[in-house]
XYZ file of C-alpha atoms in Angstrom:
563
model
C 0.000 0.000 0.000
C 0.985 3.534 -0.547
C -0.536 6.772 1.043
C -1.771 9.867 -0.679
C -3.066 13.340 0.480
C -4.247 16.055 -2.149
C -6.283 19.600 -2.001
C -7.924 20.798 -4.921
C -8.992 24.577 -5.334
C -6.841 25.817 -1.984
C -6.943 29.451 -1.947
C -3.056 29.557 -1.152
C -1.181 26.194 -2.343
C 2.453 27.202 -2.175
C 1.697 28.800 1.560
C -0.172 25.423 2.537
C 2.525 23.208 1.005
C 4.332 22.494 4.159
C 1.190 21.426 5.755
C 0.436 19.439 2.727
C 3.688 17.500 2.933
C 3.246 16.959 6.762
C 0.074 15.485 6.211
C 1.620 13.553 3.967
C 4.516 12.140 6.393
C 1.743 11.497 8.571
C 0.822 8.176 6.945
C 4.828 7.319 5.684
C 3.704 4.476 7.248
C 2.170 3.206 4.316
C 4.732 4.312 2.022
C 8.129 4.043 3.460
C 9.980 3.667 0.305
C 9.929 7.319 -1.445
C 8.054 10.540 -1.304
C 7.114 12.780 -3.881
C 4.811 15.747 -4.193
C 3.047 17.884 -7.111
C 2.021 21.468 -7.592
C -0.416 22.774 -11.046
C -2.909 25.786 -10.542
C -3.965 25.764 -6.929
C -3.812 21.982 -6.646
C -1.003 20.102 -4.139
C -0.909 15.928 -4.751
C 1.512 14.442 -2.180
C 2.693 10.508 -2.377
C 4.117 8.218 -0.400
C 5.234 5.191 -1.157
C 5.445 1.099 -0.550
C 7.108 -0.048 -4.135
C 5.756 -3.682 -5.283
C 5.354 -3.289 -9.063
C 8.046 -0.832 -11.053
C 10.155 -0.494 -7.866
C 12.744 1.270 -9.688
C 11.067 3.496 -11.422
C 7.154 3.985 -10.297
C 7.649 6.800 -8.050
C 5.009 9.078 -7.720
C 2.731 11.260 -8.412
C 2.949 10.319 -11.897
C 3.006 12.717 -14.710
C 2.653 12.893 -18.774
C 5.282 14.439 -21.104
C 3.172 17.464 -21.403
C 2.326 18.040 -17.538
C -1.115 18.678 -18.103
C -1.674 15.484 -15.958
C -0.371 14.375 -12.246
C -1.675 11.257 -10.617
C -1.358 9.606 -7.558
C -2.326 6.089 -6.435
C -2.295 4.245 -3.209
C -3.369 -0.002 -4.898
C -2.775 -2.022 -7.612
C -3.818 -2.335 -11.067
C -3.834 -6.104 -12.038
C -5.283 -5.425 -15.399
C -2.540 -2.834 -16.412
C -0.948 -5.386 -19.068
C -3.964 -6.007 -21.441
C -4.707 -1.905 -20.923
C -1.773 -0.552 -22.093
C -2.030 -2.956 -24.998
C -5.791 -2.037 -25.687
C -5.353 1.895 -25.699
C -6.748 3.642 -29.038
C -4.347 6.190 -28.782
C -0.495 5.351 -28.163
C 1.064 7.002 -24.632
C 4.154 7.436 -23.923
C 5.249 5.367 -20.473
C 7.870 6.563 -18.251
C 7.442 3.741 -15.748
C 6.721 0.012 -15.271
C 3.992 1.113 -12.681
C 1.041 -0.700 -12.808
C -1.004 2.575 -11.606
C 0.417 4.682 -14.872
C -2.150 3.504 -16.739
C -4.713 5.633 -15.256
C -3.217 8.784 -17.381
C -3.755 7.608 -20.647
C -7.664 6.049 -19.497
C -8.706 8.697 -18.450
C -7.876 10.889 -21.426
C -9.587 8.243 -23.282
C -13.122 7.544 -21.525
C -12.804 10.597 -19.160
C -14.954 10.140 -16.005
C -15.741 6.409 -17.211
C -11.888 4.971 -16.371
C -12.733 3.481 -13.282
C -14.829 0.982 -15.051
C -11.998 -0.461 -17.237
C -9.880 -0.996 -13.817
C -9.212 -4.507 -12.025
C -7.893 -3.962 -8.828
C -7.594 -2.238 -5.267
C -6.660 1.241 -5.589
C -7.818 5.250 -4.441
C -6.338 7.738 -6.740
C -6.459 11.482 -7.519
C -5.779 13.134 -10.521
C -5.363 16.188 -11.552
C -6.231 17.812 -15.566
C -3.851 20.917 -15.346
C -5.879 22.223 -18.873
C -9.232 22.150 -16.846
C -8.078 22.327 -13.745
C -10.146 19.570 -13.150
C -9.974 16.715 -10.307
C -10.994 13.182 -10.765
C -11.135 10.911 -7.896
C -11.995 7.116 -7.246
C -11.974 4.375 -5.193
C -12.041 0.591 -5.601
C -15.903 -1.239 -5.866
C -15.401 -2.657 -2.615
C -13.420 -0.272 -0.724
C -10.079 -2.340 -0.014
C -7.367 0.506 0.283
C -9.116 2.716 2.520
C -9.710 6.656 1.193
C -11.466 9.898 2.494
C -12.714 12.764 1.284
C -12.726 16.324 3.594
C -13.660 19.979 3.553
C -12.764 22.954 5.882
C -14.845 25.898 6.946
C -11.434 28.080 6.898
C -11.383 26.815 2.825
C -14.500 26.846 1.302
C -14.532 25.688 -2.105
C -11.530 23.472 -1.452
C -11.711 19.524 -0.994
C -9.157 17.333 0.555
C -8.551 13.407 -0.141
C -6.176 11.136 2.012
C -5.415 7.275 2.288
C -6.194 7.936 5.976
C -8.375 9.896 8.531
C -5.204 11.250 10.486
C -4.321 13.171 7.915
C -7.044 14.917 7.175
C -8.653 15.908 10.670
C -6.024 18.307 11.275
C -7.037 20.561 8.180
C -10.911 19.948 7.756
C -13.227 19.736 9.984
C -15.836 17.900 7.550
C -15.084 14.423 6.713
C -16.453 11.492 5.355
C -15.665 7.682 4.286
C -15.149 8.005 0.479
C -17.541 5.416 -0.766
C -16.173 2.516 -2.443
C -17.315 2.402 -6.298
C -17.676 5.471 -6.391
C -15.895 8.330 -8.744
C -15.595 12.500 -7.808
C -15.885 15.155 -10.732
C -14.530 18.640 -9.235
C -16.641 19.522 -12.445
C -19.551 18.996 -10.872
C -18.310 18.637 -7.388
C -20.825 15.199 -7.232
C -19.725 11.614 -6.679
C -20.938 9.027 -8.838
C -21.213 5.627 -9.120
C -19.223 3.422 -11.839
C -19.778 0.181 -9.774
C -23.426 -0.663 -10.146
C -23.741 -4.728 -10.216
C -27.508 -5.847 -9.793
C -26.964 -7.729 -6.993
C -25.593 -4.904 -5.303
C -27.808 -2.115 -6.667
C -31.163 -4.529 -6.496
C -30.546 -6.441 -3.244
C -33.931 -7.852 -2.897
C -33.925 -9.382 -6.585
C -33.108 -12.813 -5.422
C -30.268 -14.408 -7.880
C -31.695 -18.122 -9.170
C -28.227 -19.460 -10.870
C -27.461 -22.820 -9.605
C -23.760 -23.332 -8.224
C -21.117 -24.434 -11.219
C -18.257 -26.109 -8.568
C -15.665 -26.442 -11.298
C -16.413 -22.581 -12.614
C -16.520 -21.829 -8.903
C -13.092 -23.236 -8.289
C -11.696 -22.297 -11.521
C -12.607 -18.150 -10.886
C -10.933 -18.475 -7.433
C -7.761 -19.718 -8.869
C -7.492 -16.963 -11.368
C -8.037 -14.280 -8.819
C -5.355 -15.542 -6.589
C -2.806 -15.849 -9.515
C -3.641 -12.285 -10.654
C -2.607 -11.171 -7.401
C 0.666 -12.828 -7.554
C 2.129 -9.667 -9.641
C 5.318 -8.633 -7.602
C 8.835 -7.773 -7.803
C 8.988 -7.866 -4.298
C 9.515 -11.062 -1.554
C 5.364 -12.031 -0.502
C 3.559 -14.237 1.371
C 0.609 -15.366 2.319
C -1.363 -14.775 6.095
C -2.721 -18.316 7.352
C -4.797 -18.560 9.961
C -5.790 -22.119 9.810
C -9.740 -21.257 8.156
C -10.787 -22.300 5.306
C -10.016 -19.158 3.197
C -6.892 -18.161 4.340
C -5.665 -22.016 3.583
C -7.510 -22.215 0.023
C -5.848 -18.690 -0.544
C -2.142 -20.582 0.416
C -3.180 -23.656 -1.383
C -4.122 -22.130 -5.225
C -0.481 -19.508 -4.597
C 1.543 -22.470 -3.510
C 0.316 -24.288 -6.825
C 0.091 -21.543 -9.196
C 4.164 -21.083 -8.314
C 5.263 -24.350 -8.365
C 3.291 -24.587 -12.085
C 4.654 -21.120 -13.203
C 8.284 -22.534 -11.779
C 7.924 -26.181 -13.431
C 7.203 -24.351 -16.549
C 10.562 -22.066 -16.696
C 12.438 -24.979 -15.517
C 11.484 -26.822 -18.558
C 11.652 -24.320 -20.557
C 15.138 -23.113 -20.032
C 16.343 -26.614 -19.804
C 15.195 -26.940 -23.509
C 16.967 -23.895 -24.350
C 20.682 -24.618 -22.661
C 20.507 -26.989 -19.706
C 20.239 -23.841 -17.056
C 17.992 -23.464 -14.161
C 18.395 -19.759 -14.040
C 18.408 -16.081 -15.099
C 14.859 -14.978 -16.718
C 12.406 -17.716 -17.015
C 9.190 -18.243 -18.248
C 5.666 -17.459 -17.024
C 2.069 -16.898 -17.634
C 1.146 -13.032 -18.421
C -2.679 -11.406 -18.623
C -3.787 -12.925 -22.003
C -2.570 -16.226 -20.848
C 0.466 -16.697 -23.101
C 3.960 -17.529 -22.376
C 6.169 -14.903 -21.206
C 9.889 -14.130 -20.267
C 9.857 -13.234 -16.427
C 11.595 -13.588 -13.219
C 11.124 -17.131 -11.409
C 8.450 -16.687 -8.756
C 10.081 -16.876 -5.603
C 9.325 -19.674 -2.583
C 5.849 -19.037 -0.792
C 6.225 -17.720 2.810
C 3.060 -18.031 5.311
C 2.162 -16.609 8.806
C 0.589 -17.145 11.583
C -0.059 -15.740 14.750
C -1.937 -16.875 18.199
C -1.621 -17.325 22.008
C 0.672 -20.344 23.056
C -1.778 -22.824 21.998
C -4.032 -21.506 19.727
C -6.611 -23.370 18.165
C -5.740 -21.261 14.731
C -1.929 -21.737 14.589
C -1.966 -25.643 15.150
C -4.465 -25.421 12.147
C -1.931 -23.168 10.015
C 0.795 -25.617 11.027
C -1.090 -28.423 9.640
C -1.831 -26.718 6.524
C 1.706 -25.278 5.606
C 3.395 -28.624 5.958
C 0.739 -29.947 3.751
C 1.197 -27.508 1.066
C 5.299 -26.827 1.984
C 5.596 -23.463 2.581
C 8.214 -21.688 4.978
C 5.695 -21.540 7.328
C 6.626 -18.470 10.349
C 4.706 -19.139 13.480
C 4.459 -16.404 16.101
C 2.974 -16.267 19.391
C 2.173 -13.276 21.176
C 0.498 -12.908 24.782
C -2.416 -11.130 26.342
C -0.255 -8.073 28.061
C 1.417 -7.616 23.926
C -1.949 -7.104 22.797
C -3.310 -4.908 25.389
C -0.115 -2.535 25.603
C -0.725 -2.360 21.411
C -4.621 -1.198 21.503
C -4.260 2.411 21.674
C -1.693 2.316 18.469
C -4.408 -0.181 16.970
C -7.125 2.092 17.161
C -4.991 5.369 15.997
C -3.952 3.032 12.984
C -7.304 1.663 12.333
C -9.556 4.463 13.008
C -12.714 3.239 14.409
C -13.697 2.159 18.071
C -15.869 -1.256 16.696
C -14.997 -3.844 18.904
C -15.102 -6.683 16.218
C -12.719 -5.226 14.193
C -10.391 -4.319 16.867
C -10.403 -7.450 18.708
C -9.751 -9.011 14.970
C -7.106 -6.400 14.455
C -4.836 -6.748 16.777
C -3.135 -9.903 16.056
C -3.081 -8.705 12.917
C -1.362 -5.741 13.494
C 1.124 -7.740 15.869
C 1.919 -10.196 12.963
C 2.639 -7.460 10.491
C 5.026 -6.022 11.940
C 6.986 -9.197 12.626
C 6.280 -10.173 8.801
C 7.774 -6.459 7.761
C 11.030 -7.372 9.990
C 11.551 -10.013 7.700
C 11.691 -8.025 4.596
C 8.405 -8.885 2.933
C 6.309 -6.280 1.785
C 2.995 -8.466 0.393
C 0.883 -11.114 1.908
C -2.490 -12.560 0.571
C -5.045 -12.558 2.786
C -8.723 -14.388 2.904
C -10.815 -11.555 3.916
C -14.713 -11.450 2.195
C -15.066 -15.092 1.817
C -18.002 -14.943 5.035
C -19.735 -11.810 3.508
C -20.162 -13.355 0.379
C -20.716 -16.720 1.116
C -22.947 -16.196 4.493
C -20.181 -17.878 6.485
C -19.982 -16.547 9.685
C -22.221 -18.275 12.526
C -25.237 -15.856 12.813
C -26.364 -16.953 9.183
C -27.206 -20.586 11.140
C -30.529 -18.132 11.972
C -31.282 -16.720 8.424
C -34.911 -17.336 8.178
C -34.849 -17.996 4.261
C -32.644 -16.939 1.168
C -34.149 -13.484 0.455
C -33.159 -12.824 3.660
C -29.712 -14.915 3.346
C -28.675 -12.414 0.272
C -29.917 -9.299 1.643
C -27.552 -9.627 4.677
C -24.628 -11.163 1.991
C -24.822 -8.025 -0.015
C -25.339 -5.542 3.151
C -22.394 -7.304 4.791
C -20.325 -7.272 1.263
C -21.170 -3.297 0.879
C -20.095 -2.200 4.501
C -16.575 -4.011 3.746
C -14.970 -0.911 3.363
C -15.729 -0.274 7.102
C -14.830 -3.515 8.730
C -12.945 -6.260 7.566
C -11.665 -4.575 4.541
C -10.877 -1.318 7.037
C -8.846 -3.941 8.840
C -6.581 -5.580 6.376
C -5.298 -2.737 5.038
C -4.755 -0.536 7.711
C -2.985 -3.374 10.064
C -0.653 -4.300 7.577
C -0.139 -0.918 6.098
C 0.631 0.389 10.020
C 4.165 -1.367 8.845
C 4.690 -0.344 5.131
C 2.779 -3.995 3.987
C 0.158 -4.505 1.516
C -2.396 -7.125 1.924
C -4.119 -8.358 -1.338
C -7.704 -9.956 -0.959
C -8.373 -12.775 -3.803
C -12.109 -13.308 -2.337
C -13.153 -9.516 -3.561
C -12.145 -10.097 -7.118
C -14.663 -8.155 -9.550
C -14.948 -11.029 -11.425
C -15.150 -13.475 -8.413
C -17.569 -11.667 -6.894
C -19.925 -11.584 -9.992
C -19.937 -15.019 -10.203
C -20.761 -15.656 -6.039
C -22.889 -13.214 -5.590
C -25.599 -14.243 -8.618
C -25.248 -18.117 -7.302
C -28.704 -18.664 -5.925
C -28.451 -18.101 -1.867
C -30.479 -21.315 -1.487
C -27.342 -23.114 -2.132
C -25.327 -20.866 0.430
C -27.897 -21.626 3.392
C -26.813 -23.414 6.175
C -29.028 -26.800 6.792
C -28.396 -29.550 9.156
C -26.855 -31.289 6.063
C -24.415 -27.968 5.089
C -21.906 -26.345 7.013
C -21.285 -23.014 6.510
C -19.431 -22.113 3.316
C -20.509 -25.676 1.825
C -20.359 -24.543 -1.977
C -16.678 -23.029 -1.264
C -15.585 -26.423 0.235
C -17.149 -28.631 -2.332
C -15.588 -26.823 -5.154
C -12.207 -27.600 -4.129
C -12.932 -31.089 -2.363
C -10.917 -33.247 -4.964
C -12.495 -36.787 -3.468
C -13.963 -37.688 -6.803
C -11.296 -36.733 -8.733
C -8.457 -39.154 -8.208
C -5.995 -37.116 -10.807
C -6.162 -33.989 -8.988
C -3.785 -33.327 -6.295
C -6.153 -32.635 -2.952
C -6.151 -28.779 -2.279
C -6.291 -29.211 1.422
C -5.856 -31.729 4.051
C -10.129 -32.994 4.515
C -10.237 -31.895 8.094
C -8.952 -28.299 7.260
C -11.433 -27.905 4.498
C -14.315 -29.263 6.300
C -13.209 -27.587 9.196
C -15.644 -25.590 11.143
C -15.616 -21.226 11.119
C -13.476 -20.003 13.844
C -13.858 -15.676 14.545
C -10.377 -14.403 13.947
C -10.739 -12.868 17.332
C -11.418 -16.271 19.021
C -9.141 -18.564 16.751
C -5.872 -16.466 17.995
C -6.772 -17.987 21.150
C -9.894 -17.832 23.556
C -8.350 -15.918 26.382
C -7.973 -13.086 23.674
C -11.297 -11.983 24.331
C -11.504 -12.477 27.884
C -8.469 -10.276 28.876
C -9.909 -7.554 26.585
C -13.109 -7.741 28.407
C -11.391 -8.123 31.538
C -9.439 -5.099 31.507
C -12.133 -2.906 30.205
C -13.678 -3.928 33.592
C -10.730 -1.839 35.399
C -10.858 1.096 32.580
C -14.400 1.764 32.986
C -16.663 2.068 35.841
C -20.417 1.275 36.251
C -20.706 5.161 36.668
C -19.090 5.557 33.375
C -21.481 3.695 31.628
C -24.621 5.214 33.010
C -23.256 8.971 32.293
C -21.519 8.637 28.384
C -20.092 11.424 27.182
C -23.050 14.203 26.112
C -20.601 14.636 22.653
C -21.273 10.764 21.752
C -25.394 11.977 20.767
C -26.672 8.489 19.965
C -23.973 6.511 18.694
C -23.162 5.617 22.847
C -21.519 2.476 23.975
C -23.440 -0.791 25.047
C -20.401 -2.574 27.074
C -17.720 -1.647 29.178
C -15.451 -3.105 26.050
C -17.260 -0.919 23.650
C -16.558 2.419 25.816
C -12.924 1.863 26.682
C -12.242 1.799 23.008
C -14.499 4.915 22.286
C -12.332 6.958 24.813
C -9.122 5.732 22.975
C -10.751 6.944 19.403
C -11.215 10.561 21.171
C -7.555 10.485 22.612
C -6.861 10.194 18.742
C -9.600 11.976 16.651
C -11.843 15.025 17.561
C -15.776 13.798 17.749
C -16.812 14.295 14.188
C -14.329 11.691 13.135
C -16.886 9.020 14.418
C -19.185 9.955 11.867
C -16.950 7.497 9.432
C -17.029 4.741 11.381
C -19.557 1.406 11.482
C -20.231 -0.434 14.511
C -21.581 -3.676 13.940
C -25.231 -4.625 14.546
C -25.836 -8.043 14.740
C -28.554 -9.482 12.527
C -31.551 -12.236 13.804
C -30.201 -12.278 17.206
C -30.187 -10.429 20.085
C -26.672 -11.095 20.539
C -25.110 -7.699 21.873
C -21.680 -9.270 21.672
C -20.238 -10.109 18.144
C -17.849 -12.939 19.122
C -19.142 -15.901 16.975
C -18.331 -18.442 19.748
């Protein structure tokens, strides 16, 4: 991940640069590598960032030969190959950055670009000729982005990776919505993401479940994501998703590696130097050996979740890093949790913080990617609440409400754990394509019956029984293993010492008289309240209004652990 601040229309740019670039250092976190910063009209665009793709020569904000156009971008662009090839109108590229393909889009289809791009990303650019800002975000909202305004700078708008750097010049800010694209034209956002099953919830998808196209999609978006020039790995918790995730990389690089092997032993006998692969229109191609898989995992001494990821990486050999970490690690680590995550909702930071933990250990060790499984329980109903979903209307309206608020929760807490250390998760589950196919399979094959554990169509499309010729994906009892919260799979005392200590931080008087500044949004636990005060030790009050606490659905459950 990289991070990215910009202001369009300030009154003053070159006085409000040094601000501009201080916001800016204020999320080097994300970008360790290189910073860079642009200046046309009365617009600033300041970059930091984590090189992956182009390392020696992406550094941003990107520009054209004429300088009519600056960009910056904080993702990846996993399409960028078959774009650049595609264009009607030849451009002339400076770097090997995925992200440079924005420029010539969006002089091609304008406000429409987003549409034609595969990946994670939030970008701003700036048209010098028009003086014109375009903005966007990802359809699902997996590199976090917000948009601001100040009273003391009306007329201008702000954009950042993260909250922190924004709440110290505006004083009006919002979540930037995923899918969504900003015209300075008009000063509107719009949206280029508009799937049915996401803009018609309540039409109730009837295609039957296709195992083999199923599997097939899943293995395409996890090689996709395998575009680095950088060492990667991949986070394994134990689950199902994290360990299909491992599985399909582990496979896709010994077949990629088994390929250049034979390749260059037709050619002179050598193992090394450039060898082949598979690029984005499926043909052979001359590139760089992909390098061993590394996997992580991280628990309590004992963990139900790292014995699982144990099990899984000797199954599928990968240099498998197991950490533990203890209750007093994760408690002295909440407040920077929280000031890294922004947002007091107690299922993401409870989910978080191991997270965070085992990032920076994995950034220690010099890798700057991992995979990760988050999405796979949004859109396939698998967490333990959707045992109570009364029928499949119901079923898909809480997939797609669960799969739209990404952005704020699990999605929110990917990328903003990792990118605390200057690492960038990818998530295979929230492929646009992927998620076309899942989320028009009809829910009544999702549901969970006395016959079905959760997630049943995921496990059956890579359970390999009947088919004697395929390698098995997973070990049986990992793929028919049963949903474990990433909160409680760490290790069950996790939850207890958080609750436990919030018991010392907060008094019963403190819960009867809650702050008069919180209006409605007010704690419900002790838990809940200790990590509201830590968000205001961080953020001034009308930073809450971006954040999502989560409401449990058919149950009267008040706590969100899934145990």
């Amino acid at each position: 991940m990289c991070g990215i601040f910009a202001c369009h229309c300030h009154p003053d740019v070159q006085k409000f640069k040094p601000t501009a670039l201080k916001m800016g250092k204020a999320i080097r976190h994300r970008g360790p590598d290189w910073s860079g910063n642009v200046i046309a009209n009365n617009t600033i665009l300041v970059h930091e960032r984590l090189s992956i793709v182009g390392v020696e020569s992406g550094a941003q904000p990107l520009v054209n030969d004429e300088g009519t156009i600056a960009l910056a971008v904080n993702g990846e662009i996993y399409n960028h190959r078959v774009l650049r090839k595609h264009l009607k109108t030849p451009y002339n590229f400076k770097t090997h950055s995925d992200c440079e393909v924005i420029i010539p889009l969006y002089l091609e289809h304008d406000i429409d670009a987003p549409r034609h791009l595969d990946g994670m990303f939030s970008w701003v650019l700036h048209d010098k000729t028009q003086d014109r800002v375009v903005a966007a975000r990802d359809p699902i909202g997996v590199t976090s982005f917000y948009m601001g305004r100040s009273s003391k700078t009306p007329g201008a708008v702000y954009f950042a990776s993260e909250m922190k750097c924004l709440h110290p010049v505006c004083d009006d800010i919002m979540t930037f919505p995923p899918g969504h694209v900003y015209d300075s034209k008009t000063d509107q956002l719009k949206r280029y993401f508009d799937p049915k099953w996401l803009i018609e919830p309540s039409s109730i998808p009837e295609t039957p479940v296709d195992y083999k196209t199923l599997r097939t999609a899943l293995e395409k978006s996890v090689r996709k994501r395998l575009m680095a020039e950088v060492p990667f790995g991949v986070l394994l918790s134990g689950g199902l998703d994290s360990s299909l995730v491992a599985s399909i990389a582990q496979r896709e690089i010994q077949r990629v590696n088994e390929l250049a092997k034979q390749q260059r032993q037709r050619q002179n006998g050598s193992l090394d130097e450039e060898l082949v692969g598979i690029d984005d229109d499926n043909k052979l191609t001359t590139v760089q050996m992909l390098p061993e898989l590394h996997s992580f995992s991280i628990g309590l001494p004992g963990a139900p979740d790292t014995k699982a990821a144990e099990e899984v990486a000797k199954f599928l050999g990968t240099r498998h890093h197991s950490f533990t970490f203890t209750i007093e690690d994760g408690l002295n680590a909440l407040s920077d949790v929280i000031y890294h995550l922004e947002t007091y909702d107690v299922t993401t930071i409870r989910a978080s913080t191991p997270m965070f933990l085992l990032s920076r250990k994995i950034k220690a060790m010099g890798v700057k990617m991992v995979l990760s499984g988050e999405g796979s329980d949004e859109i396939f109903g698998g967490y333990l609440y959707f045992h109570a979903a009364p029928d499949k209307k119901e079923f898909h309206e809480e997939t797609v409400r669960r799969v739209d608020n990404l952005h704020l929760a699990d999605c929110l807490r990917a990328n903003k754990s990792t990118s605390a250390w200057g690492v960038e998760a990818r998530v295979p589950f929230l492929d646009r394509e992927f998620l076309e196919l899942c989320m028009n399979i009809d829910p009544a094959d999702k549901m969970i019956t006395k016959d079905r554990i959760e997630k049943y169509i995921l496990r059956r499309a890579f359970d390999t029984t009947d088919e004697p010729e395929t390698k098995p994906y997973l070990p049986e009892k990992i793929l028919w293993r049963q949903k474990e919260q990433f909160s409680d799979g760490v290790g069950y005392g996790w939850i207890d010492g958080l609750k436990d200590n919030a018991e010392l931080h907060v008094s019963d008087e403190d819960m009867k008289n809650p702050k008069p500044e919180w209006g409605s949004d007010v704690p419900d636990t002790k838990e809940a309240y200790w990590y509201r005060c830590m968000f205001d030790e961080h953020f001034p009050t009308y930073c809450a209004g971006t954040v999502k606490r989560w409401v449990p659905t058919w149950s009267k459950q008040t706590d969100p652990s899934g145990r």
